[in-house]
Amino acid sequence: MAYTKIHAVKATVHKAVAYICNPEKTDGSILISSYGCSPQTAHFDFQFALSKTNVSDENKAYHLIQSFLPGEVDFDTAHQIGMELADKVLEGKYSYVVSTHIDKGHVHNHIIFCAADNIGHHKYNDCKRTYYRIRRLSDELCREHQLSVIIPGGQRGKKYNEWTAAKSGNDRKSKLRRDINDAVKSADVYEEFLQLMRAKGYEIKGESLGGSAPKYICFLPPGGERFVRGSIKSLGAEYTKERIRERILERAAARNKPQIKDYSSMRFIDTSKEKFQENAGLKQWAEIENLKTAAGTYQKVNSITELEEKTTEKSVLVKESKDSLKELEHRMKSMAEIIRYAEQYKENRSFQIHYRKAKNPDEYFRKHESNLILYDGAKEMLRRLGCEPKMLDVDKLRSDYSRLERQKAELNKEYHSAEKELKQMRTELDKLKQYFSTERHEKTAQKHKDLPFR
């Protein structure tokens, strides 16, 4: 789990950077990285970017802190996650310094980034929307590195396997919501809904309506030990008994529009559970539902083999799109860094020329120290990046960067569309395999059961 918080730096950027780069906190400065600036001259680099923006607010930088649970992550992995978070949040447009502090009981990252970006010279918009984006990206990185994540709206975290169970709908409340939704879709009246829920093995209390009725309807899942309230706090606003009844009436009200149950989107019922073996009627109902679900999926494909082939093809397409997107983002990040230093070199070169011609170089240096430092730093960085500073055309670089931005937007749209389709195809494939696996298992069990005793 990683907690995140962010605040603006309104003054003394050099002190803030010096604090996070303390060698005693960063394993002798090993756990320090930067982009678009140097940790030693970050305040000068930030000043240059800030001078390009027309926004006059006092924020010079932002300080983002990402803290991990004690003992959950090693130092190098924490630093890698910090750099990945900076890249995802800032998209290669803002200069930043990342350091990982290991002097406390918990490892934590510090990310200080310039308040102005190096491409469009826009100020960073620190608001709830951007903070929630930071938290979402941090959680995604934690999941990728098999760390626990923060549950929105709560103070506790769940381990990765617990989080995935809840997301996939395998936890107790998710299953109850799903069963309620299925019963609501099938029922014509509230009383039929109650019968369907009981047929699924639920015990129900507090179901009556009216002024003297209990406030909440409560469901005891099959094999469960505690009732679950149908309340806003427990299950959500759609699962109170009043709202359940309204949902049923709303469906019945659309009498001129025949309601066709979409079995292709439903999950299979596991008929191997004890309750189905003990209740022949319940088992028959579940088998009919599973048959309809399988038929609904088969409407889209001719065989499991065909669906497997399509899923494999789509999986390859998703991977290729993701790899292309990563490669494009890497190119854009590299180009953004070149643009940033090319602009810095171009605008400070005149100070270097005047410094060389100055009658009193020491006095000139003291007067224009920051400009000369920026020039030397940009020249050195451009040569490290394999560029000849004098040959760079900043306007052409910006035009090329804009073209890559448009390509990224198109590729990103294609990737998310393909990923969504792949997820749906995998769900359909899992349903069919689950159905036929269960069917074979039951036939084999019945065959062995019918064999004569020896």
XYZ file of C-alpha atoms in Angstrom, residues 166-451:
286
model
C -13.373 -8.023 -4.465
C -12.903 -6.550 -7.935
C -13.741 -9.807 -9.697
C -16.917 -10.154 -7.655
C -15.900 -13.182 -5.609
C -16.327 -11.607 -2.169
C -19.511 -12.152 -0.133
C -21.192 -8.786 -0.743
C -20.395 -8.744 -4.465
C -21.975 -12.175 -4.855
C -25.053 -11.044 -2.907
C -25.460 -7.956 -5.099
C -25.135 -10.107 -8.209
C -27.758 -12.577 -6.956
C -30.126 -9.724 -6.039
C -29.678 -8.193 -9.498
C -30.414 -11.536 -11.176
C -33.545 -12.033 -9.052
C -34.758 -8.485 -9.742
C -34.381 -9.084 -13.492
C -36.365 -12.331 -13.276
C -39.155 -11.226 -10.907
C -42.426 -9.620 -11.936
C -43.388 -8.675 -8.362
C -41.561 -8.159 -5.078
C -42.903 -11.431 -3.607
C -41.487 -13.400 -6.550
C -38.122 -11.763 -5.925
C -38.163 -13.111 -2.347
C -39.015 -16.590 -3.614
C -36.146 -16.516 -6.124
C -33.663 -15.399 -3.453
C -34.804 -18.214 -1.140
C -34.494 -20.661 -4.046
C -30.855 -19.587 -4.317
C -30.381 -20.673 -0.692
C -30.655 -17.320 1.107
C -32.414 -16.859 4.421
C -34.292 -13.557 4.539
C -35.664 -11.474 7.388
C -37.110 -7.970 7.616
C -38.544 -8.246 4.109
C -41.986 -6.850 4.887
C -42.904 -3.325 3.781
C -44.939 -0.660 5.516
C -44.801 1.673 8.485
C -44.417 -0.980 11.207
C -41.997 -3.153 9.204
C -38.307 -3.554 10.159
C -36.086 -0.856 8.729
C -33.776 -3.174 6.784
C -34.132 -6.354 4.810
C -31.362 -8.809 5.722
C -29.896 -11.732 3.771
C -28.006 -14.737 5.161
C -25.957 -16.290 2.325
C -25.823 -20.090 1.988
C -23.306 -21.376 4.509
C -22.892 -17.887 5.962
C -22.743 -17.052 9.654
C -24.010 -13.472 9.637
C -26.864 -11.653 7.943
C -26.009 -8.832 5.517
C -28.172 -5.724 5.648
C -29.789 -4.374 2.533
C -28.801 -0.823 3.465
C -27.080 2.044 1.708
C -24.028 1.702 3.920
C -23.685 -2.058 3.544
C -24.682 -2.856 -0.056
C -25.517 0.477 -1.649
C -28.541 2.593 -2.524
C -29.829 0.117 -5.125
C -30.191 -2.698 -2.578
C -32.608 -1.426 0.059
C -35.932 -3.315 0.037
C -37.757 -0.152 -1.049
C -35.410 0.351 -3.977
C -35.523 -3.349 -4.916
C -39.322 -3.156 -5.106
C -39.098 0.042 -7.200
C -36.665 -1.618 -9.608
C -39.065 -4.531 -10.110
C -41.999 -2.147 -10.697
C -39.948 -0.075 -13.150
C -39.263 -3.185 -15.211
C -42.904 -4.230 -15.103
C -43.959 -0.722 -16.161
C -42.183 -1.120 -19.493
C -44.838 -3.588 -20.624
C -44.749 -2.426 -24.270
C -41.083 -3.319 -24.467
C -40.499 -7.030 -23.993
C -37.745 -7.666 -21.471
C -35.296 -10.220 -22.861
C -32.825 -11.535 -20.350
C -29.219 -11.107 -21.562
C -27.757 -14.473 -20.630
C -24.558 -13.781 -22.567
C -23.432 -11.399 -19.808
C -24.315 -13.683 -16.898
C -22.042 -15.981 -14.897
C -22.456 -19.713 -14.477
C -23.919 -21.164 -11.308
C -21.735 -23.733 -9.550
C -24.109 -26.703 -9.192
C -21.526 -28.843 -7.382
C -22.294 -27.143 -4.085
C -24.100 -29.155 -1.424
C -27.325 -27.125 -1.558
C -27.872 -28.132 -5.201
C -27.248 -31.806 -4.446
C -29.843 -31.752 -1.688
C -32.505 -29.852 -3.659
C -33.396 -31.407 -7.027
C -35.663 -28.506 -7.992
C -32.990 -25.913 -7.262
C -30.415 -27.923 -9.217
C -32.744 -28.205 -12.222
C -33.341 -24.441 -12.178
C -29.595 -23.762 -12.007
C -28.848 -26.181 -14.879
C -31.458 -24.476 -17.060
C -29.945 -21.070 -16.227
C -26.453 -22.372 -17.101
C -27.719 -23.798 -20.381
C -29.247 -20.431 -21.289
C -26.014 -18.659 -20.348
C -23.968 -21.026 -22.522
C -26.427 -20.581 -25.402
C -26.255 -16.800 -25.012
C -22.478 -16.920 -25.361
C -22.628 -19.333 -28.273
C -24.745 -16.837 -30.215
C -21.525 -14.892 -30.793
C -19.225 -17.808 -31.807
C -19.540 -21.247 -33.403
C -17.246 -23.133 -31.027
C -14.919 -22.810 -28.051
C -11.968 -23.332 -30.414
C -13.044 -20.354 -32.513
C -13.405 -18.187 -29.409
C -9.966 -19.312 -28.161
C -8.418 -18.349 -31.491
C -10.117 -14.959 -31.471
C -9.040 -14.379 -27.875
C -5.425 -15.249 -28.735
C -5.469 -12.904 -31.734
C -6.962 -10.095 -29.654
C -4.420 -10.716 -26.873
C -1.552 -10.330 -29.356
C -3.115 -7.112 -30.669
C -3.466 -5.698 -27.136
C 0.168 -6.529 -26.323
C 1.398 -4.965 -29.569
C -0.680 -1.834 -28.912
C 0.632 -1.583 -25.356
C 4.241 -2.035 -26.483
C 3.786 0.564 -29.228
C 2.262 2.978 -26.727
C 5.192 2.508 -24.316
C 7.700 3.004 -27.124
C 5.916 6.177 -28.253
C 5.813 7.542 -24.702
C 9.548 6.862 -24.370
C 10.231 8.767 -27.606
C 8.080 11.673 -26.431
C 9.848 11.803 -23.075
C 13.263 11.887 -24.783
C 12.108 14.551 -27.249
C 10.594 16.665 -24.467
C 13.940 16.616 -22.654
C 15.770 17.704 -25.808
C 13.256 20.525 -26.399
C 13.652 21.665 -22.808
C 17.498 21.850 -22.995
C 17.553 23.205 -26.561
C 15.374 26.120 -25.496
C 17.473 26.652 -22.373
C 20.689 26.594 -24.425
C 19.347 28.975 -27.082
C 18.084 31.609 -24.647
C 21.203 31.655 -22.467
C 23.877 31.404 -25.154
C 24.175 35.181 -25.452
C 25.216 35.366 -21.777
C 28.053 32.920 -22.476
C 29.214 35.013 -25.464
C 29.188 38.224 -23.412
C 30.969 36.460 -20.554
C 33.832 35.507 -22.845
C 34.144 39.116 -24.078
C 33.685 40.768 -20.676
C 36.503 43.004 -19.422
C 35.767 41.825 -15.891
C 34.642 38.166 -16.171
C 34.314 37.673 -12.407
C 31.916 40.589 -12.034
C 29.896 39.482 -15.067
C 29.681 35.948 -13.705
C 28.405 37.150 -10.325
C 25.759 39.250 -12.046
C 24.556 36.518 -14.442
C 25.466 33.358 -12.551
C 22.130 31.593 -13.027
C 22.094 32.193 -16.811
C 25.640 30.889 -17.216
C 24.873 27.815 -15.113
C 21.782 27.111 -17.205
C 23.810 27.457 -20.429
C 26.559 25.100 -19.307
C 24.052 22.578 -17.974
C 21.982 22.597 -21.183
C 25.062 22.255 -23.397
C 26.373 19.315 -21.389
C 22.999 17.523 -21.288
C 22.382 17.944 -25.023
C 25.743 16.415 -25.842
C 25.004 13.522 -23.478
C 21.767 13.019 -25.386
C 23.719 12.837 -28.640
C 22.712 16.281 -29.981
C 24.798 19.105 -31.338
C 23.331 22.200 -29.581
C 23.969 24.676 -32.393
C 22.220 22.490 -34.990
C 18.906 22.101 -33.156
C 15.730 23.751 -34.467
C 13.380 24.216 -31.485
C 10.342 25.054 -33.639
C 10.754 21.873 -35.700
C 11.201 19.820 -32.519
C 7.954 21.242 -31.146
C 6.138 20.453 -34.381
C 7.397 16.855 -34.277
C 6.340 16.570 -30.638
C 2.811 17.748 -31.465
C 2.590 15.092 -34.167
C 3.605 12.422 -31.634
C 0.968 13.715 -29.216
C -1.731 13.160 -31.831
C -0.403 9.676 -32.548
C -0.447 8.874 -28.845
C -4.078 9.954 -28.474
C -5.139 7.707 -31.383
C -3.051 4.765 -30.193
C -4.290 5.130 -26.640
C -7.895 5.013 -27.853
C -7.213 1.879 -29.913
C -5.424 0.195 -26.998
C -8.218 0.769 -24.475
C -10.851 -0.379 -26.974
C -8.943 -3.594 -27.721
C -8.308 -4.202 -24.026
C -12.029 -3.903 -23.276
C -12.900 -6.347 -26.063
C -10.266 -8.809 -24.824
C -11.640 -8.718 -21.295
C -15.144 -9.504 -22.608
C -13.869 -12.358 -24.776
C -11.963 -13.894 -21.855
C -15.082 -13.699 -19.704
C -17.121 -15.504 -22.371
C -14.415 -18.149 -22.815
C -14.188 -18.759 -19.068
C -17.972 -19.157 -18.896
C -18.078 -21.760 -21.646
C -15.129 -23.713 -20.260
C -16.638 -23.615 -16.791
C -19.984 -24.879 -18.101
C -18.605 -27.804 -20.092
C -16.096 -28.692 -17.368
C -18.918 -28.862 -14.805
C -21.081 -30.868 -17.226
C -18.319 -33.456 -17.848
C -17.560 -33.707 -14.139
C -21.207 -34.430 -13.312
C -21.526 -37.024 -16.103
C -18.341 -38.794 -14.965
C -19.496 -38.780 -11.352
C -22.863 -40.232 -12.371
C -21.142 -42.898 -14.499
C -18.999 -44.057 -11.578
C -22.008 -43.949 -9.302
C -23.906 -46.317 -11.637
C -21.088 -48.889 -11.797
